[in-house]
Amino acid sequence: MRHRFSIIICLQLILSVSGSFHATIQANLFWDWSFNGGTEMGQLKTTGDVVDLGGPATFDVLNMSLTATDTTATLGDVASGPYIFSSTIGTPPFSLDWNGSSVSAFHDQTDQFGAPGLIEMSDPSVGLLTQIRLGFTFSNFQGGLTVAEVGTSSGFVSTATGAGPLTVTPVSAPPPPVNPFVGPIALSGGIAPTGNGFFGNLGGLKPVINLESEVAFAARLVGSSGGVDDDMMLIRGDVDGLTKIAREGEFIDAGNFEEFVDFNQVQLNDDGQVGFEPGIDDPAQGVFQDTGIFRGDGAAAPIRVVIETESEPGADDATFESFEQLSMNNGGQIAWRSDLANAQSSGGGIYRSGGGSITTIVRAQRDGLADGSEFERNFGTPMINNVGHVAFRTNLTETPGGNTDDSAIFRGFEEKDPVLIVREGDDIPGTGQYDSFSDVGLNDGNQVAFVAELRSTTGGSIDNRGLYRGDETTIVELARKGLESPDGIGVFDNFRTPLADGPQINNSNDIVVEVSFAGTGVDSENNRGLLLSDENGLSIIAREGNAAPGGGQFAGSFGDPVLNDLGQVVFTDVLDGSGIDNDNNFGLYAFDPNLGLLKIFREGDFVNLGSGDLRMIDNGGISFGEGGLNDAGFLAVALSFTDGTSGIFRSSIAFVNTPLPGDFDEDADVDLDDLALWELVVGVNAQADADDDNDSDGRDFLAWQQNFNGSVNALAQFQAVPEPGVLALLAPALCGIFLKRQQ
């Protein structure tokens, strides 16, 4: 029987996948099927999201629907009718078993199907009976789906009958296993948490990230109800949403008039707690711009840890006057350095608190050592670990040796009982003595990392600096001035600690530090680098003058290297060399022990914010700092774009740098967004470089064409108009795509 209209049988399968997967994966699969007979066209295709199958699984078929093409009306579906499945053939629910290479069984409620199953659908309103026999085979090629056999249909004749397998290429990519940005976390112009105000400029911020990949930052708002009185907010968020931790103008405690006015030194631990130093006003008392330390998690008002003018826990009338160099652990304890007011003598100290009582680790000119030495006010940056120990550098006074033993490194835990790690005048491993110390790094094994100036060494000024790690029992020398560089070019000259908290050390005792070089083969173009000490020894992970991933050469500024427990290092650097100008001469890079040296972001790069929204990173538009890398390889960064917008982003070291060929925007698919990006950068820079030859050209387009997995129909919606030369290249390739889809 022939009908006046053609029918597309659209089997909408909302599939719940289980089996040999670590977690349940859900996706939507759509098969559009029209029939060939007379004026009716025969074509089978797939649309929608396709699961990348990795092993045996069961698919639950939750819905199927029928749509008439002439009227574009949905005639019915399994869930609501009027189309229903014949009870003699099968009764929902339905499921498909996949054995790793093909569908091995089709089941209904009574499990009376074999493989492949016979699906019978009837329309009680018109009496039309349609029987469809489907044989399914799944392909692992990018999670694709093929339909191997299509049988006859009552009233219709399919071109697939007796013609052998009919293979279909997916017209959309599988869902990405990981989104490299998984965000952005926040964009300028977006609505702030609680709805009162919008994000202003987010560029220049240095967000921090925890192991759960939550990101914390303090943002300036616009359009808030209180204007300048409530236009700062401290926020913690992820891709699922943002949480307000504290806001300018909010009262700190019920019953008083103290209010927050600013947020500095933002810290974030793995439990989602945010530590910070706010400005504090008390208009009722005429007090403005006091400071303090608070900790909050968004579930309740922030906890007061300590505020300015609060009494120091000593025997005199000293009060806290400042709070510097905050450091917070996963238990919510915060360590800091303070100056004191009203002290009997000039003083300051190192303190620790979790919101309850305050522990004095050490106080200047009141606490001393057994030899009569006293702690001087000049404390270095305190570093706290996850077991509550605090390490710091300090100067001493009233020492037996005068200026020959008046500096040291300590680690403290108990009240006023710090443990000496190393002291000026102590013997070094080998010949010589320690002379002075940098600030320190500290890990959870109580290992302290530091750089030291040396004296009385064998080589004098040739070997009078070193990099060290140790505790109160053993100090290990890791690198020394005059030692040959691991890359064979020159020798070590100096070890610098660009961060205020000294060398970075992780829980595997890996250490990263900036290093300078001297000697044969070294000049002003290659005399700086980043040195990594790990279980394999010493290595130079980046060096001035060496090629930078994505183009250009490192200029050697190597700002703020951050190390995590995976041995990954993230850092920024200025670039020079061919093709580098003021609009692309700064980048954010990473070193991974398995992947090597990688580019994360660079000025002039386009970032895909989704749905084809490509934005170029502006000159000076990358901001990254201490706390911006977590131990899972995710990082938080602020980006500013040439269109005046900005945002806070989360990215993954491993994912961003292992894209599919042709996936120029690194979002786990090869689609029209990548073509749009290629068109923007072809002949300009290497952001669309699929063949690793440091440019974007026609060969990279061919890689895009060969791996394209977006919708052919979407090509007609591509709005960008390429230059004539680009059109000449695109024409044969796009025709090839259409022909491939029609075969």
C-alpha atoms as one frame of an Amber mdcrd trajectory, in Angstrom:
protein
   0.000   0.000   0.000   1.319   3.425  -1.019   0.744   6.592   0.977   0.522
  10.216  -0.064   3.278  11.231   2.310   6.649   9.820   3.206   7.402   8.947
   6.774  10.713   9.308   8.533  10.905   6.688  11.210  12.909   8.422  13.920
  13.977   6.043  16.633  14.986   8.289  19.500  16.983   6.137  21.856  17.896
   7.735  25.144  20.419   5.188  26.227  21.630   4.312  29.681  24.874   2.427
  29.202  26.208   0.004  31.751  28.620  -2.890  31.725  32.406  -2.771  31.656
  32.547   0.963  32.301  33.815   2.663  35.427  30.669   4.803  35.552  27.293
   4.984  33.837  27.434   6.940  30.574  24.329   8.531  29.087  23.886   9.800
  25.555  21.174  10.510  23.001  21.190   8.573  19.720  18.944   9.481  16.791
  18.395   7.422  13.632  16.512   9.153  10.824  15.194   6.632   8.276  13.316
   7.385   5.092  12.288   4.879   2.406  12.906   4.694  -1.326   9.876   4.000
  -3.478   8.540   6.238  -6.212   9.103   9.771  -5.000  10.345   8.673  -1.614
  14.078   8.921  -1.027  16.119   6.253   0.696  18.775   7.487   3.074  19.917
   6.320   6.464  21.953   8.597   8.695  22.835   9.198  12.325  22.555  12.433
  14.221  23.105  13.479  17.792  25.578  12.362  20.429  27.173   8.938  20.144
  28.816   7.053  22.983  32.474   6.037  22.559  32.086   2.342  23.408  34.951
   0.679  25.191  33.580  -2.777  25.981  30.431  -4.905  26.428  27.400  -2.909
  27.521  23.609  -2.902  27.673  21.542  -0.071  26.200  18.109   0.645  27.635
  15.812   1.965  24.909  13.663   4.534  26.662  11.715   6.048  23.762  10.994
   5.739  20.021   8.949   8.162  17.943   7.569   8.523  14.398   7.470  11.768
  12.422   5.728  12.520   9.099   8.026  14.516   6.822   5.240  16.262   4.865
   3.686  17.734   7.983   6.748  17.615  10.265   4.300  16.249  12.844   5.274
  13.693  15.421   2.750  10.906  14.981   3.542   9.325  18.295   6.111   7.636
  20.447   6.436   4.634  22.712   5.914   6.643  25.842   2.725   8.510  24.900
   1.206   7.040  21.694  -0.781   6.912  19.479   1.979   4.729  18.015   2.389
   1.622  20.148   4.336  -1.592  19.960   2.299  -4.704  19.191   2.115  -6.858
  22.274   2.528  -9.951  20.123   5.933  -8.772  18.988   7.277  -7.132  22.076
   6.397  -4.992  25.056   8.513  -2.145  26.456  10.936  -1.751  28.073  13.447
  -2.634  25.364  17.200  -3.019  25.557  20.122  -3.869  23.297  23.074  -6.064
  24.318  26.410  -5.134  22.787  29.213  -7.719  23.003  32.101  -5.442  22.133
  31.675  -5.500  18.357  27.970  -5.898  17.567  24.488  -6.075  19.079  24.044
  -9.658  20.218  20.451  -9.484  21.461  17.359  -7.279  21.470  15.188  -7.684
  24.575  11.677  -6.680  25.567   9.759  -7.084  28.807   9.108 -10.780  28.159
  12.545 -11.306  26.583  11.120 -13.137  23.553  13.432 -11.578  20.963  16.469
 -13.121  19.397  19.118 -11.215  17.506  18.358  -9.093  15.636  14.961  -8.182
  17.024  11.765  -7.561  15.065  10.140  -4.243  15.955   6.439  -3.884  15.064
   4.766  -0.475  15.376   1.094   0.153  14.694  -1.004   3.305  14.337  -4.493
   2.552  15.710  -5.836   5.833  14.287  -5.260   4.861  10.629  -4.701   1.145
  10.827  -1.234   1.403   9.311   1.031  -1.510  10.219   4.763  -1.004   9.832
   7.190  -3.781  10.496  10.892  -2.993  10.599  13.719  -5.449  11.040  16.989
  -3.848  12.181  20.415  -5.441  12.538  22.882  -3.347  14.495  26.654  -3.210
  14.480  28.692  -0.698  16.448  32.056   0.635  15.322  34.791   1.870  17.630
  35.857   4.510  15.113  35.410   7.656  17.204  32.398   6.074  18.872  30.586
   5.720  15.563  27.467   3.704  14.832  26.765   1.598  11.739  23.542  -0.146
  10.777  24.468  -3.365   9.060  21.134  -4.532   7.612  17.752  -3.041   6.890
  14.934  -5.405   5.973  11.539  -4.873   4.338   8.774  -2.679   5.669   5.099
  -3.367   5.071   3.886  -0.932   2.402   7.387   0.341   1.606  10.389  -0.912
  -0.306  13.841  -0.078   1.000  16.856   0.141  -1.287  18.780  -1.760   1.364
  16.767  -4.936   0.811  19.077  -7.608  -0.522  21.755  -5.028  -1.179  24.080
  -6.084   1.627  25.176  -4.067   4.629  24.339  -0.386   4.664  27.053   1.511
   6.552  26.461   4.938   8.016  29.097   7.449   9.103  28.210   9.420  12.207
  27.369  13.055  11.563  28.359  14.242  14.999  31.226  13.570  17.364  31.096
  11.462  20.509  30.766  13.549  23.649  34.220  14.554  24.893  35.485  12.534
  27.852  36.883  15.729  29.359  36.287  19.344  28.460  39.630  21.155  28.637
  38.122  24.339  30.042  35.103  22.802  31.746  33.731  26.281  31.998  34.628
  29.011  31.934  34.134  29.380  35.670  33.078  33.043  35.319  32.914  35.630
  32.513  32.817  39.396  32.666  29.226  40.558  32.322  27.922  37.382  33.956
  25.534  37.544  36.882  27.242  37.377  40.261  26.110  34.862  42.913  22.942
  36.069  44.709  22.022  38.085  41.586  22.987  41.550  42.833  25.488  42.811
  40.263  27.500  41.572  37.329  31.133  40.589  36.976  33.366  43.451  35.897
  36.863  42.967  34.557  38.212  39.583  35.692  41.551  39.995  33.955  44.664
  40.248  36.071  43.258  38.119  38.901  45.213  35.102  40.109  42.609  32.463
  40.963  43.483  29.483  43.160  42.296  25.895  42.633  41.908  22.862  44.922
  42.029  19.112  44.346  38.270  19.057  43.632  38.953  21.619  40.861  36.980
  24.293  42.683  38.326  27.771  41.988  38.381  30.765  44.339  38.867  34.428
  43.447  37.876  37.946  44.530  35.930  39.814  41.821  34.965  43.414  41.232
  31.253  43.820  40.385  29.322  46.393  38.396  25.647  47.307  38.647  25.305
  46.308  42.295  22.601  47.913  44.416  25.091  49.491  46.811  27.498  50.837
  44.214  31.023  51.187  45.586  29.847  49.961  48.993  29.134  46.367  47.888
  30.993  45.888  44.603  33.591  43.331  45.756  32.806  39.646  46.267  34.860
  36.632  47.303  33.715  33.588  45.319  34.325  29.855  45.118  32.991  28.016
  42.112  33.215  25.317  39.503  31.425  24.596  36.238  28.258  23.688  38.126
  27.909  27.100  39.729  29.338  29.819  41.934  29.085  30.304  45.692  29.478
  33.572  47.562  31.958  33.316  50.425  31.860  36.971  51.528  30.850  40.356
  50.132  31.921  43.920  50.667  29.486  45.759  52.929  28.307  42.662  54.778
  28.479  42.793  58.572  31.154  40.502  59.917  29.367  39.509  63.130  25.742
  39.870  64.147  25.237  42.766  66.550  28.172  44.907  65.450  28.845  47.259
  62.564  32.163  45.917  61.278  31.978  45.175  57.583  34.197  43.769  54.837
  35.648  46.248  52.338  38.218  44.189  50.405  39.627  40.676  49.993  43.334
  39.831  49.736  45.655  36.819  50.021  42.961  34.350  48.945  43.685  30.711
  49.905  41.661  27.564  49.054  42.023  24.086  50.526  40.796  20.705  49.305
  37.804  20.835  51.663  36.499  23.948  49.883  37.430  26.335  52.698  38.557
  29.800  51.587  41.014  31.740  53.722  41.482  35.447  53.141  42.661  38.769
  54.530  39.858  41.349  54.272  39.860  45.054  54.844  37.532  45.921  57.724
  35.583  49.118  58.373  33.602  50.037  61.480  31.740  53.227  60.512  29.997
  53.413  63.877  33.356  53.713  65.632  34.986  55.788  62.922  37.493  52.990
  62.242  38.496  52.329  58.649  40.854  49.948  56.874  41.723  47.579  59.671
  42.599  44.059  58.522  42.126  40.502  59.709  42.131  36.841  58.720  38.902
  34.935  58.053  37.907  31.534  56.690  34.628  30.612  55.008  33.002  27.844
  53.001  29.806  29.539  51.771  27.520  27.511  54.012  27.568  30.113  56.789
  29.147  33.467  57.593  32.966  33.413  57.477  34.787  32.464  60.689  36.953
  35.117  62.293  40.491  33.780  62.801  42.104  37.006  64.030  41.687  40.751
  63.495  43.900  43.805  63.867  43.975  45.288  67.401  43.209  41.835  68.871
  45.554  40.923  71.743  48.517  38.751  70.917  48.471  35.662  73.198  51.372
  36.858  75.304  51.931  38.341  78.748  52.191  41.984  77.661  49.788  44.412
  76.005  50.887  43.643  72.429  48.214  43.591  69.743  48.287  42.379  66.161
  49.099  45.135  63.685  49.413  43.366  60.314  48.931  39.972  58.676  51.380
  38.931  55.980  52.087  35.851  53.861  49.060  33.682  54.660  49.403  29.918
  54.154  46.468  27.486  54.729  46.347  23.687  54.962  43.576  21.153  54.297
  42.591  21.156  57.963  41.651  24.823  57.762  44.660  25.970  59.795  46.228
  29.238  58.649  49.800  30.349  59.331  50.869  33.964  59.051  53.496  36.524
  59.956  52.487  39.573  62.036  53.961  42.795  63.249  52.822  43.808  66.724
  51.789  47.104  68.268  52.175  48.167  71.919  54.829  45.514  72.472  57.389
  46.082  75.232  60.023  46.006  72.535  59.958  45.967  68.755  58.371  42.672
  67.873  56.525  40.395  65.554  55.974  36.689  65.206  54.833  33.580  63.348
  51.358  32.299  64.313  48.898  29.513  63.477  45.143  29.192  64.058  42.124
  27.398  62.683  39.597  29.856  64.063  39.909  28.944  67.714  42.887  29.663
  69.937  46.012  31.125  68.398  49.291  29.201  68.605  52.435  31.314  68.784
  55.048  29.404  66.787  57.663  32.001  67.673  57.777  35.659  68.765  60.617
  38.065  68.121  62.743  39.419  70.998  60.837  37.364  73.551  61.585  33.767
  72.561  65.148  32.513  72.381  67.481  29.557  72.072  69.516  27.713  74.674
  72.688  29.549  73.646  71.149  32.919  74.482  70.249  33.844  70.890  66.920
  35.581  70.344  64.606  35.687  67.351  64.753  38.967  65.479  61.725  40.634
  63.875  62.849  39.832  60.317  60.933  36.589  59.658  60.605  35.043  56.239
  57.427  33.641  54.700  55.860  30.928  56.909  54.798  27.732  55.121  52.274
  25.360  56.730  51.807  21.716  55.729  48.811  19.425  56.115  49.980  18.115
  59.490  50.179  21.610  60.958  53.934  22.155  60.954  55.171  25.632  60.005
  58.613  26.269  58.463  60.247  29.674  58.140  63.517  31.534  57.701  64.565
  34.005  60.391  67.354  36.262  61.578  68.744  35.949  65.101  70.242  38.450
  67.494  72.482  38.188  70.575  74.173  35.175  69.000  77.513  33.782  70.256
  79.114  34.254  66.857  77.751  37.716  66.065  77.153  38.047  62.337  78.603
  34.597  61.622  75.637  32.604  62.998  72.714  35.043  62.988  70.370  33.440
  60.419  68.598  30.075  60.409  65.664  27.959  59.242  63.204  26.494  61.754
  60.094  24.308  61.702  57.545  24.737  64.469  54.499  22.856  65.684  54.155
  23.220  69.458  53.736  26.545  71.214  57.024  28.493  71.134  59.152  25.395
  70.571  60.494  25.560  66.994  62.932  22.888  65.797  66.189  24.060  64.210
  66.653  22.738  60.659  69.858  24.534  59.683  71.843  27.548  60.926  74.392
  29.908  59.476  77.856  28.558  60.266  76.788  24.906  60.143  78.915  22.674
  57.917  77.479  21.922  54.500  77.625  18.446  52.892  81.248  18.622  51.730
  83.582  21.512  52.476  82.276  24.884  53.663  79.573  26.451  55.833  76.137
  27.948  55.294  76.169  31.753  55.141  72.525  32.829  54.449  69.207  31.338
  53.357  66.303  31.954  51.022  62.678  31.562  52.033  61.594  27.943  52.258
  59.281  25.339  50.788  57.705  22.636  52.992  55.957  19.339  52.189  53.798
  16.988  54.258  56.840  14.840  55.093  58.336  17.848  56.930  61.044  18.168
  54.294  62.241  21.762  53.864  63.634  23.086  50.554  65.881  26.146  50.424
  68.668  27.911  48.566  71.786  28.908  50.521  74.747  31.191  50.094  77.941
  29.435  51.244  81.336  30.413  52.625  84.739  28.781  53.070  84.103  26.461
  50.129  86.826  24.784  48.100  86.173  26.905  45.001  85.410  30.202  46.706
  83.119  32.295  44.503  82.984  29.463  41.948  80.892  27.108  44.126  79.404
  29.294  46.896  75.669  28.669  46.273  73.543  25.552  46.468  70.057  24.011
  46.455  69.200  21.878  49.490  66.476  19.729  51.033  66.245  18.228  54.495
  64.979  18.164  58.041  66.491  18.456  61.519  68.472  15.230  61.079  69.768
  15.284  57.489  70.414  17.918  54.808  70.887  16.782  51.191  72.673  18.888
  48.575  70.779  18.719  45.267  72.649  21.194  43.059  75.665  23.470  43.418
  77.070  26.507  41.676  79.776  25.342  39.240  78.113  21.963  38.587  77.692
  21.170  34.876  74.177  21.806  33.581  72.246  18.610  32.740  71.757  19.843
  29.156  75.528  20.153  28.686  75.602  23.916  28.151  77.587  25.736  30.818
  77.448  25.353  34.593  75.043  26.470  37.322  75.664  30.024  38.490  72.758
  30.918  40.787  69.476  29.513  42.100  66.596  31.960  42.331  63.266  31.638
  44.119  60.834  33.930  42.261  57.949  33.105  44.596  57.873  34.669  48.051
  57.630  31.193  49.583  60.955  29.879  48.269  61.576  26.740  46.182  58.524
  24.655  45.323  58.650  21.140  46.828  56.016  18.407  46.467  55.262  15.308
  48.534  57.608  13.190  46.389  60.451  15.564  47.310  60.599  16.966  43.770
  61.805  20.589  43.717  61.667  23.269  41.027  63.697  26.480  41.072  64.840
  29.105  38.601  68.507  28.813  37.710  71.094  30.942  35.899  74.093  29.635
  33.952  77.692  30.660  33.262  80.683  29.185  31.467  81.381  27.785  28.034
  78.534  28.141  25.553  76.545  30.531  27.757  75.696  34.097  26.765  72.969
  36.639  27.464  70.602  34.739  25.161  70.601  31.403  27.040  71.709  32.061
  30.615  68.443  31.378  32.479  66.240  28.329  32.921  64.033  26.184  35.161
  65.699  23.370  37.086  63.763  20.309  38.278  65.133  17.920  40.871  63.249
  14.608  41.079  63.851  10.902  41.546  65.685  10.797  38.206  68.134  13.519
  39.208  68.430  17.021  37.736  66.884  18.229  34.482  66.406  21.559  32.704
  62.714  21.693  31.793  62.859  25.080  30.037  65.731  27.347  29.026  66.105
  30.816  27.606  66.709  30.625  23.849  65.090  27.186  23.459  62.006  26.790
  21.269  58.709  27.292  23.066  55.775  24.998  22.222  53.513  26.769  19.732
  56.207  29.084  18.359  58.856  31.547  19.444  61.671  31.128  21.932  61.758
  31.458  25.704  63.181  34.830  26.773  63.949  33.555  30.262  61.761  35.468
  32.715  60.127  32.211  33.967  57.676  33.804  36.361  56.005  31.961  39.225
  56.782  28.269  38.562  54.258  26.098  40.434  54.836  22.374  41.127  52.258
  19.699  41.983  52.405  16.140  43.328  52.328  14.691  39.787  55.649  16.360
  39.074  53.994  18.822  36.691  55.268  22.408  36.579  53.317  25.408  35.258
  55.024  28.729  34.561  54.792  31.886  32.477  57.437  33.377  30.214  58.057
  36.200  27.784  58.848  35.117  24.212  61.048  36.403  21.421  62.189  35.168
  18.033  60.682  34.919  14.572  56.984  35.789  14.339  56.855  37.226  17.863
  55.583  40.747  18.528  53.944  42.660  21.375  50.611  40.927  20.750  51.849
  37.343  21.182  55.036  37.510  23.267  53.779  36.049  26.539  52.511  32.577
  27.340  51.536  30.055  30.000  53.371  26.738  29.729  53.553  23.403  31.509
  56.034  20.606  31.926  54.669  17.089  32.357  56.992  14.133  33.125  55.261
  12.034  30.447  54.177  14.643  27.891  57.177  16.954  28.085  56.982  20.713
  27.574  53.534  22.001  26.597  51.748  25.251  25.769  48.590  26.058  27.729
  47.725  29.605  26.554  49.533  32.351  24.642  48.675  35.926  23.794  47.079
  35.999  20.349  45.582  32.507  20.736  41.863  32.003  20.203  39.915  30.372
  23.025  36.674  28.537  22.223  34.041  29.423  24.811  31.541  27.074  23.138
  29.036  27.272  20.281  31.613  28.854  18.003  32.372  31.750  20.374  36.071
  32.295  19.603  37.908  35.049  21.486  41.524  36.173  21.101  43.731  36.520
  24.191  44.856  40.125  24.507  48.310  41.575  25.071  48.896  41.131  28.812
  45.810  38.937  28.970  47.183  35.915  30.892  47.303  35.923  34.696  48.478
  32.895  36.695  50.037  32.583  40.119  50.783  30.582  43.231  47.917  28.225
  44.065  46.835  28.060  40.424  47.726  24.365  39.904  46.218  21.388  41.733
  47.527  17.859  42.281  45.235  16.399  39.592  46.803  18.437  36.778  44.098
  21.110  36.539  44.931  24.794  36.661  43.058  28.059  37.119  43.900  31.154
  35.092  42.408  34.556  34.327  42.239  35.539  30.641  41.509  38.893  29.000
  40.421  39.114  25.366  40.807  41.652  22.575  37.048  42.349  22.569  37.309
  43.756  26.112  35.845  40.708  27.856  37.609  38.547  30.413  37.052  35.441
  32.491  38.255  32.857  34.986  39.033  29.513  33.334  39.889  26.008  34.418
  42.085  23.899  32.151  43.790  20.507  32.155  47.466  20.055  31.328  47.111
  16.585  29.797  43.902  17.157  27.844  44.661  20.540  26.300  47.868  19.251
  24.837  46.705  15.913  23.404  43.951  17.019  20.994  42.618  15.162  17.984
  44.319  16.104  14.686  42.354  19.091  13.436  40.951  19.899  16.896  42.494
  23.355  16.860  40.353  24.738  19.701  41.077  21.652  21.842  37.497  20.857
  22.839  37.598  17.113  21.993  35.980  17.294  18.573  36.840  18.322  15.029
  34.012  20.554  13.847  33.152  23.894  12.282  34.553  25.793  15.256  37.953
  24.392  14.334  37.474  25.426  10.706  36.569  28.937  11.856  39.703  29.058
  14.002  41.875  27.753  11.149  40.570  30.502   8.878  41.429  33.154  11.477
  45.026  32.030  11.999  46.084  30.495   8.634  49.321  32.153   7.601  49.323
  34.184  10.847  50.419  31.852  13.655  50.658  28.179  14.584  47.512  27.776
  16.692  45.951  25.590  13.953  49.080  23.464  13.534  48.034  19.827  13.159
  51.281  18.533  11.629  53.755  20.094  14.085  55.567  22.233  11.524  54.990
  25.480  13.487  52.537  27.109  11.103  48.875  27.031  10.097  48.500  26.176
   6.431  46.693  23.995   3.912  48.161  20.777   5.283  46.576  21.558   8.637
  43.253  22.128   6.893  43.553  18.685   5.288  44.046  17.208   8.774  40.844
  18.974   9.805  39.015  17.643   6.728  40.194  14.066   7.300  39.071  14.082
  10.931  35.948  16.223  10.623  33.172  14.670  12.715  30.578  17.424  12.791
  27.304  17.573  10.881  27.467  17.890   7.101  24.207  19.845   7.238  25.891
  22.281   9.598  28.367  23.180   6.867  25.581  25.060   5.146  25.179  27.148
   8.276  28.863  28.134   8.422  28.760  31.915   8.208  32.447  32.833   7.869
  33.491  33.947   4.368  37.059  32.805   3.618  39.479  34.724   1.457  39.588
  33.666  -2.218  42.754  31.608  -1.670  41.099  29.824   1.210  38.012  29.091
  -0.910  40.202  27.504  -3.561  41.568  25.135  -0.943  38.226  24.476   0.718
  36.222  23.636  -2.414  37.593  20.173  -3.299  37.880  19.144   0.329  34.301
  20.096   1.215  33.047  18.321  -1.885  34.896  15.254  -0.665  33.078  15.469
   2.649  29.680  15.644   0.944  30.517  12.749  -1.376  31.738  10.703   1.567
  28.430  11.257   3.364  26.329  10.389   0.290  28.063   7.097  -0.441
